[in-house]
PDB file of C-alpha atoms in Angstrom:
ATOM      1  CA  MET A   1      17.781   8.731   9.612  1.00 76.00           C
ATOM      2  CA  ALA A   2      19.360   5.270   9.394  1.00 80.00           C
ATOM      3  CA  VAL A   3      19.064   5.471   5.594  1.00 80.00           C
ATOM      4  CA  PHE A   4      20.589   8.961   5.634  1.00 82.00           C
ATOM      5  CA  PHE A   5      23.555   7.764   7.699  1.00 83.00           C
ATOM      6  CA  ALA A   6      24.079   4.789   5.369  1.00 82.00           C
ATOM      7  CA  PHE A   7      24.105   7.035   2.292  1.00 83.00           C
ATOM      8  CA  ALA A   8      26.380   9.550   4.013  1.00 84.00           C
ATOM      9  CA  TRP A   9      28.907   6.807   4.756  1.00 84.00           C
ATOM     10  CA  LEU A  10      28.691   5.143   1.324  1.00 84.00           C
ATOM     11  CA  PHE A  11      28.901   8.290  -0.792  1.00 85.00           C
ATOM     12  CA  TYR A  12      30.848  10.752   1.385  1.00 85.00           C
ATOM     13  CA  ASP A  13      32.538   8.749   4.169  1.00 82.00           C
ATOM     14  CA  THR A  14      31.429  11.298   6.762  1.00 81.00           C
ATOM     15  CA  TRP A  15      28.413  11.461   9.012  1.00 76.00           C
ATOM     16  CA  LEU A  16      28.291  15.235   8.510  1.00 78.00           C
ATOM     17  CA  ALA A  17      26.887  14.569   5.043  1.00 78.00           C
ATOM     18  CA  VAL A  18      23.629  13.679   6.780  1.00 79.00           C
ATOM     19  CA  LEU A  19      23.017  17.439   6.915  1.00 79.00           C
ATOM     20  CA  LEU A  20      22.754  17.386   3.121  1.00 77.00           C
ATOM     21  CA  PHE A  21      19.894  14.912   3.305  1.00 78.00           C
ATOM     22  CA  LEU A  22      17.860  16.588   6.050  1.00 78.00           C
ATOM     23  CA  PRO A  23      15.809  18.680   3.565  1.00 79.00           C
ATOM     24  CA  LEU A  24      14.611  15.362   2.097  1.00 77.00           C
ATOM     25  CA  THR A  25      13.135  14.198   5.410  1.00 79.00           C
ATOM     26  CA  ARG A  26       9.583  15.223   4.544  1.00 81.00           C
ATOM     27  CA  SER A  27       9.737  13.715   1.069  1.00 80.00           C
ATOM     28  CA  VAL A  28      11.057  10.418   2.409  1.00 80.00           C
ATOM     29  CA  GLY A  29       8.365  10.431   5.103  1.00 81.00           C
ATOM     30  CA  ARG A  30       5.640  10.980   2.498  1.00 83.00           C
ATOM     31  CA  TYR A  31       7.072   8.197   0.359  1.00 80.00           C
ATOM     32  CA  ILE A  32       7.080   5.743   3.288  1.00 81.00           C
ATOM     33  CA  ARG A  33       3.489   6.690   4.155  1.00 84.00           C
ATOM     34  CA  LYS A  34       2.534   6.173   0.507  1.00 81.00           C
ATOM     35  CA  LEU A  35       4.024   2.661   0.570  1.00 78.00           C
ATOM     36  CA  ASP A  36       2.155   1.889   3.806  1.00 80.00           C
ATOM     37  CA  ALA A  37      -1.099   3.201   2.313  1.00 78.00           C
ATOM     38  CA  ARG A  38      -0.619   1.113  -0.835  1.00 77.00           C
ATOM     39  CA  LYS A  39       0.005  -2.028   1.210  1.00 79.00           C
ATOM     40  CA  ARG A  40      -3.044  -1.237   3.364  1.00 80.00           C
ATOM     41  CA  LEU A  41      -5.284  -0.820   0.316  1.00 79.00           C
ATOM     42  CA  ASP A  42      -3.977  -4.015  -1.311  1.00 77.00           C
ATOM     43  CA  GLU A  43      -4.786  -5.965   1.846  1.00 79.00           C
ATOM     44  CA  GLY A  44      -8.121  -4.160   2.132  1.00 81.00           C
ATOM     45  CA  GLN A  45      -9.159  -5.173  -1.388  1.00 80.00           C
ATOM     46  CA  ILE A  46      -8.645  -8.855  -0.649  1.00 82.00           C
ATOM     47  CA  GLN A  47     -10.521  -8.583   2.646  1.00 86.00           C
ATOM     48  CA  PHE A  48     -13.321  -6.589   1.007  1.00 85.00           C
ATOM     49  CA  ARG A  49     -13.783  -9.322  -1.626  1.00 83.00           C
ATOM     50  CA  ASP A  50     -14.166 -11.884   1.160  1.00 85.00           C
ATOM     51  CA  PHE A  51     -16.614  -9.559   2.911  1.00 86.00           C
ATOM     52  CA  LEU A  52     -18.793  -9.368  -0.211  1.00 84.00           C
ATOM     53  CA  ASN A  53     -18.785 -13.151  -0.637  1.00 83.00           C
ATOM     54  CA  SER A  54     -19.772 -13.678   2.993  1.00 85.00           C
ATOM     55  CA  LEU A  55     -22.420 -10.932   2.869  1.00 82.00           C
ATOM     56  CA  THR A  56     -24.161 -12.258  -0.229  1.00 81.00           C
ATOM     57  CA  ALA A  57     -24.028 -15.857   1.023  1.00 82.00           C
ATOM     58  CA  SER A  58     -25.736 -14.821   4.267  1.00 82.00           C
ATOM     59  CA  MET A  59     -28.358 -12.723   2.472  1.00 78.00           C
ATOM     60  CA  HIS A  60     -29.227 -15.644   0.159  1.00 76.00           C
ATOM     61  CA  THR A  61     -29.922 -17.792   3.218  1.00 80.00           C
ATOM     62  CA  GLY A  62     -32.456 -15.200   4.430  1.00 78.00           C
ATOM     63  CA  TYR A  63     -30.389 -13.033   6.766  1.00 80.00           C
ATOM     64  CA  ALA A  64     -31.354  -9.381   7.117  1.00 79.00           C
ATOM     65  CA  VAL A  65     -28.712  -6.876   6.012  1.00 77.00           C
ATOM     66  CA  GLU A  66     -27.643  -6.044   9.559  1.00 80.00           C
ATOM     67  CA  ASN A  67     -27.332  -9.716  10.517  1.00 85.00           C
ATOM     68  CA  ALA A  68     -25.495 -10.509   7.265  1.00 85.00           C
ATOM     69  CA  ILE A  69     -22.931  -7.775   7.955  1.00 85.00           C
ATOM     70  CA  SER A  70     -22.523  -9.039  11.510  1.00 88.00           C
ATOM     71  CA  GLU A  71     -21.977 -12.579  10.244  1.00 88.00           C
ATOM     72  CA  ALA A  72     -19.417 -11.327   7.695  1.00 88.00           C
ATOM     73  CA  TYR A  73     -17.611  -9.399  10.436  1.00 89.00           C
ATOM     74  CA  HIS A  74     -17.243 -12.499  12.614  1.00 89.00           C
ATOM     75  CA  GLU A  75     -15.983 -14.575   9.695  1.00 89.00           C
ATOM     76  CA  LEU A  76     -13.397 -11.979   8.673  1.00 89.00           C
ATOM     77  CA  ALA A  77     -12.346 -11.334  12.275  1.00 89.00           C
ATOM     78  CA  GLU A  78     -11.662 -15.047  12.660  1.00 88.00           C
ATOM     79  CA  LEU A  79      -9.849 -15.203   9.319  1.00 87.00           C
ATOM     80  CA  TYR A  80      -7.737 -12.018   9.490  1.00 87.00           C
ATOM     81  CA  GLY A  81      -7.986 -10.922  13.140  1.00 87.00           C
ATOM     82  CA  LYS A  82     -10.118  -8.186  14.684  1.00 85.00           C
ATOM     83  CA  ASN A  83      -7.420  -5.561  14.124  1.00 86.00           C
ATOM     84  CA  ALA A  84      -7.239  -6.144  10.363  1.00 87.00           C
ATOM     85  CA  PHE A  85      -8.362  -3.342   8.051  1.00 87.00           C
ATOM     86  CA  ILE A  86     -11.857  -4.465   6.974  1.00 88.00           C
ATOM     87  CA  PRO A  87     -12.859  -6.169  10.268  1.00 89.00           C
ATOM     88  CA  LYS A  88     -12.060  -2.944  12.158  1.00 89.00           C
ATOM     89  CA  GLU A  89     -14.161  -0.957   9.687  1.00 88.00           C
ATOM     90  CA  LEU A  90     -17.028  -3.457   9.915  1.00 89.00           C
ATOM     91  CA  GLU A  91     -16.952  -3.252  13.699  1.00 90.00           C
ATOM     92  CA  ARG A  92     -17.426   0.495  13.371  1.00 90.00           C
ATOM     93  CA  VAL A  93     -20.251  -0.044  10.868  1.00 89.00           C
ATOM     94  CA  LEU A  94     -22.058  -2.394  13.270  1.00 89.00           C
ATOM     95  CA  ARG A  95     -21.729   0.079  16.143  1.00 89.00           C
ATOM     96  CA  GLN A  96     -23.287   2.800  14.000  1.00 88.00           C
ATOM     97  CA  MET A  97     -26.130   0.525  12.895  1.00 86.00           C
ATOM     98  CA  LYS A  98     -26.909  -0.349  16.529  1.00 86.00           C
ATOM     99  CA  LEU A  99     -27.598   3.371  16.999  1.00 87.00           C
ATOM    100  CA  ASN A 100     -30.443   2.926  14.465  1.00 84.00           C
ATOM    101  CA  ARG A 101     -28.622   4.660  11.645  1.00 85.00           C
ATOM    102  CA  PRO A 102     -29.688   3.511   8.144  1.00 84.00           C
ATOM    103  CA  ALA A 103     -27.482   0.760   6.722  1.00 82.00           C
ATOM    104  CA  GLU A 104     -27.031   2.576   3.388  1.00 83.00           C
ATOM    105  CA  GLU A 105     -25.816   5.728   5.148  1.00 86.00           C
ATOM    106  CA  VAL A 106     -23.336   3.825   7.313  1.00 88.00           C
ATOM    107  CA  LEU A 107     -22.001   1.821   4.343  1.00 86.00           C
ATOM    108  CA  GLU A 108     -21.608   5.031   2.344  1.00 87.00           C
ATOM    109  CA  GLU A 109     -19.430   6.460   5.135  1.00 89.00           C
ATOM    110  CA  PHE A 110     -17.496   3.180   5.235  1.00 88.00           C
ATOM    111  CA  GLY A 111     -16.805   3.460   1.482  1.00 86.00           C
ATOM    112  CA  ARG A 112     -15.466   7.002   1.797  1.00 87.00           C
ATOM    113  CA  ARG A 113     -13.439   6.245   4.916  1.00 86.00           C
ATOM    114  CA  SER A 114     -11.835   3.065   3.586  1.00 83.00           C
ATOM    115  CA  GLY A 115     -10.396   4.704   0.472  1.00 82.00           C
ATOM    116  CA  LEU A 116     -11.427   1.656  -1.590  1.00 83.00           C
ATOM    117  CA  GLU A 117     -13.125   2.512  -4.872  1.00 82.00           C
ATOM    118  CA  ASP A 118     -14.970  -0.814  -4.872  1.00 82.00           C
ATOM    119  CA  ALA A 119     -16.322  -0.131  -1.377  1.00 84.00           C
ATOM    120  CA  ARG A 120     -17.669   3.245  -2.549  1.00 86.00           C
ATOM    121  CA  ASN A 121     -19.265   1.646  -5.619  1.00 84.00           C
ATOM    122  CA  PHE A 122     -20.788  -1.094  -3.492  1.00 83.00           C
ATOM    123  CA  ALA A 123     -22.260   1.455  -1.070  1.00 84.00           C
ATOM    124  CA  SER A 124     -23.796   3.448  -3.947  1.00 85.00           C
ATOM    125  CA  ILE A 125     -25.383   0.342  -5.497  1.00 82.00           C
ATOM    126  CA  PHE A 126     -26.623  -0.807  -2.091  1.00 80.00           C
ATOM    127  CA  LYS A 127     -28.233   2.588  -1.498  1.00 81.00           C
ATOM    128  CA  ILE A 128     -30.020   2.530  -4.859  1.00 81.00           C
ATOM    129  CA  ALA A 129     -31.143  -1.090  -4.402  1.00 76.00           C
ATOM    130  CA  LYS A 130     -32.477  -0.404  -0.902  1.00 75.00           C
ATOM    131  CA  ARG A 131     -34.484   2.601  -2.049  1.00 75.00           C
ATOM    132  CA  SER A 132     -35.868   0.854  -5.139  1.00 73.00           C
ATOM    133  CA  SER A 133     -37.249  -2.005  -3.014  1.00 66.00           C
ATOM    134  CA  GLY A 134     -35.913  -4.567  -5.483  1.00 63.00           C
ATOM    135  CA  ASN A 135     -34.516  -8.026  -4.830  1.00 69.00           C
ATOM    136  CA  LEU A 136     -31.681  -6.845  -2.593  1.00 71.00           C
ATOM    137  CA  ALA A 137     -30.038 -10.267  -2.271  1.00 70.00           C
ATOM    138  CA  ALA A 138     -29.928 -10.797  -6.049  1.00 75.00           C
ATOM    139  CA  ILE A 139     -28.646  -7.276  -6.709  1.00 76.00           C
ATOM    140  CA  MET A 140     -25.934  -7.639  -4.071  1.00 73.00           C
ATOM    141  CA  SER A 141     -24.977 -11.038  -5.455  1.00 74.00           C
ATOM    142  CA  ASN A 142     -24.541  -9.629  -8.978  1.00 78.00           C
ATOM    143  CA  THR A 143     -22.604  -6.663  -7.586  1.00 75.00           C
ATOM    144  CA  ALA A 144     -20.342  -8.917  -5.539  1.00 74.00           C
ATOM    145  CA  GLU A 145     -19.697 -11.131  -8.586  1.00 76.00           C
ATOM    146  CA  THR A 146     -18.803  -8.136 -10.774  1.00 79.00           C
ATOM    147  CA  ILE A 147     -16.526  -6.565  -8.173  1.00 76.00           C
ATOM    148  CA  GLY A 148     -14.998  -9.979  -7.424  1.00 74.00           C
ATOM    149  CA  LYS A 149     -14.089 -10.505 -11.095  1.00 78.00           C
ATOM    150  CA  LYS A 150     -12.515  -7.059 -11.217  1.00 77.00           C
ATOM    151  CA  LEU A 151     -10.463  -7.730  -8.073  1.00 75.00           C
ATOM    152  CA  GLU A 152      -9.395 -11.121  -9.439  1.00 77.00           C
ATOM    153  CA  THR A 153      -8.171  -9.464 -12.629  1.00 79.00           C
ATOM    154  CA  GLN A 154      -6.262  -6.929 -10.548  1.00 75.00           C
ATOM    155  CA  ARG A 155      -4.618  -9.712  -8.554  1.00 75.00           C
ATOM    156  CA  GLU A 156      -3.562 -11.518 -11.745  1.00 78.00           C
ATOM    157  CA  ILE A 157      -1.985  -8.330 -13.107  1.00 77.00           C
ATOM    158  CA  GLN A 158      -0.199  -7.727  -9.786  1.00 75.00           C
ATOM    159  CA  VAL A 159       1.196 -11.263  -9.851  1.00 77.00           C
ATOM    160  CA  LEU A 160       2.552 -10.680 -13.362  1.00 76.00           C
ATOM    161  CA  VAL A 161       4.104  -7.366 -12.310  1.00 76.00           C
ATOM    162  CA  GLN A 162       5.478  -8.742  -9.028  1.00 76.00           C
ATOM    163  CA  GLU A 163       8.424 -10.444 -10.751  1.00 77.00           C
ATOM    164  CA  LYS A 164       9.476  -7.127 -12.267  1.00 78.00           C
ATOM    165  CA  ARG A 165       9.146  -5.472  -8.863  1.00 79.00           C
ATOM    166  CA  TYR A 166      11.596  -7.987  -7.387  1.00 82.00           C
ATOM    167  CA  GLU A 167      13.986  -7.344 -10.269  1.00 83.00           C
ATOM    168  CA  GLN A 168      13.688  -3.616  -9.636  1.00 82.00           C
ATOM    169  CA  LYS A 169      14.474  -4.065  -5.939  1.00 84.00           C
ATOM    170  CA  VAL A 170      17.577  -6.104  -6.783  1.00 87.00           C
ATOM    171  CA  MET A 171      18.708  -3.434  -9.261  1.00 87.00           C
ATOM    172  CA  ASN A 172      18.166  -0.763  -6.587  1.00 87.00           C
ATOM    173  CA  ILE A 173      20.407  -2.612  -4.142  1.00 89.00           C
ATOM    174  CA  MET A 174      23.176  -3.562  -6.582  1.00 90.00           C
ATOM    175  CA  PRO A 175      24.897  -0.105  -6.909  1.00 89.00           C
ATOM    176  CA  LEU A 176      24.951   0.313  -3.121  1.00 89.00           C
ATOM    177  CA  ALA A 177      26.217  -3.245  -2.665  1.00 90.00           C
ATOM    178  CA  MET A 178      29.023  -2.630  -5.172  1.00 89.00           C
ATOM    179  CA  ILE A 179      30.178   0.523  -3.375  1.00 88.00           C
ATOM    180  CA  PHE A 180      30.050  -1.303  -0.036  1.00 88.00           C
ATOM    181  CA  TYR A 181      32.031  -4.226  -1.467  1.00 87.00           C
ATOM    182  CA  LEU A 182      34.719  -1.933  -2.902  1.00 84.00           C
ATOM    183  CA  ARG A 183      35.009  -0.046   0.365  1.00 83.00           C
ATOM    184  CA  MET A 184      35.325  -3.205   2.405  1.00 84.00           C
ATOM    185  CA  GLY A 185      37.564  -5.048  -0.059  1.00 80.00           C
ATOM    186  CA  ASN A 186      39.850  -2.233  -1.199  1.00 75.00           C
ATOM    187  CA  GLY A 187      39.258   0.910   0.819  1.00 72.00           C
ATOM    188  CA  GLU A 188      42.450   2.611  -0.341  1.00 78.00           C
ATOM    189  CA  PHE A 189      41.314   2.360  -3.951  1.00 78.00           C
ATOM    190  CA  MET A 190      38.210   4.391  -3.032  1.00 81.00           C
ATOM    191  CA  ASN A 191      39.956   6.984  -0.843  1.00 83.00           C
ATOM    192  CA  ILE A 192      40.471   9.444  -3.690  1.00 84.00           C
ATOM    193  CA  LEU A 193      36.691   9.712  -4.095  1.00 84.00           C
ATOM    194  CA  TYR A 194      36.301  10.783  -0.460  1.00 84.00           C
ATOM    195  CA  THR A 195      39.362  12.964   0.111  1.00 84.00           C
ATOM    196  CA  THR A 196      39.429  15.232  -2.947  1.00 87.00           C
ATOM    197  CA  PHE A 197      36.999  17.856  -4.227  1.00 87.00           C
ATOM    198  CA  ALA A 198      36.728  16.156  -7.650  1.00 89.00           C
ATOM    199  CA  GLY A 199      36.019  12.829  -5.959  1.00 87.00           C
ATOM    200  CA  ARG A 200      33.205  14.305  -3.874  1.00 87.00           C
ATOM    201  CA  VAL A 201      31.695  15.892  -7.002  1.00 90.00           C
ATOM    202  CA  ILE A 202      31.820  12.514  -8.774  1.00 91.00           C
ATOM    203  CA  MET A 203      30.142  10.769  -5.840  1.00 89.00           C
ATOM    204  CA  THR A 204      27.470  13.469  -5.700  1.00 88.00           C
ATOM    205  CA  VAL A 205      26.746  12.985  -9.411  1.00 92.00           C
ATOM    206  CA  CYS A 206      26.601   9.212  -8.848  1.00 90.00           C
ATOM    207  CA  LEU A 207      24.154   9.717  -5.993  1.00 89.00           C
ATOM    208  CA  LEU A 208      21.921  11.953  -8.107  1.00 90.00           C
ATOM    209  CA  ILE A 209      21.969   9.420 -10.960  1.00 92.00           C
ATOM    210  CA  TYR A 210      21.094   6.652  -8.508  1.00 90.00           C
ATOM    211  CA  LEU A 211      18.152   8.598  -7.033  1.00 88.00           C
ATOM    212  CA  ALA A 212      16.881   9.503 -10.513  1.00 90.00           C
ATOM    213  CA  SER A 213      17.124   5.862 -11.602  1.00 89.00           C
ATOM    214  CA  TYR A 214      15.274   4.745  -8.461  1.00 86.00           C
ATOM    215  CA  TYR A 215      12.488   7.257  -9.136  1.00 85.00           C
ATOM    216  CA  ILE A 216      12.128   6.208 -12.794  1.00 86.00           C
ATOM    217  CA  ALA A 217      12.090   2.508 -11.885  1.00 82.00           C
ATOM    218  CA  GLU A 218       9.354   3.117  -9.309  1.00 79.00           C
ATOM    219  CA  LYS A 219       7.263   4.904 -11.931  1.00 79.00           C
ATOM    220  CA  ILE A 220       7.722   2.069 -14.431  1.00 78.00           C
ATOM    221  CA  VAL A 221       6.479  -0.678 -12.085  1.00 71.00           C
ATOM    222  CA  ASP A 222       3.755   1.476 -10.502  1.00 69.00           C
ATOM    223  CA  ILE A 223       0.961   0.309 -12.797  1.00 64.00           C
ATOM    224  CA  LYS A 224      -2.439   1.849 -12.121  1.00 61.00           C
ATOM    225  CA  ILE A 225      -5.229  -0.657 -12.499  1.00 57.00           C
TER     226      ILE A 225
END
C-alpha cells in the first residue's frame, strides 16, 4: 500500500488514484513472495553446500550417517543460527530419525520440502547408495564434490550478473527520482500534467511504459542456472 500511495502521488497527485492500483494487490503480493523465495533458496544453496562438506568430512572419520548429520547440524547452527533455513530443516530430519525412520526416507522428504534441486538429487543418490551397500562415505564424498562444483559455478555466474542487477535497480529508480525532483523543484511546471485530462492520460502512458520497462528488465537479469 505504501508503494501504491507513492505511485498515486507521483503520477496523479491524488491519493484516490490508489483505487486504480488495488486490482494489482495480488500480483504485487505474489511478486514479493517470489523475491523472498528466491532469496531463501539462494541462502539455502550456500548452507546446503556447507552441510555436504561437513557430512562427508564426518563420514570419512567413521561417523555413522545419523551422527554425521547431527554433527553437521551443530556446525551449521553455530555458523548460521538455529533458525536459518538448512539448520531448521536438519533439526526436523534429526527428530524424524530419532523416531526410527530410515535416513534415506527422511532425506528424501527433506529434498522435496526444501525446494532445492541439489537436495533432491543428493537424497536420491543417498537412497541408491544405501540400498546398494557400497562405500557410502566415498559415494557421498564424490556426490558432495560434484554438487559443490556446480554450486560454485552458480555463485560465480551470480557474481557476474550482480553488477547488472545493481544497474537495473538504479535504472528503475531514476524515472521516479526525476519526477520527484521536478515536483519538488518546480511544482508549477508539472501542474498541467495533474490538472488536465490530457496530462493525466500522458502520466498514465508514462506509468504503463515504466511498468513494462521494469518487467522487461527483470526478465533480462533473471538468468536461470
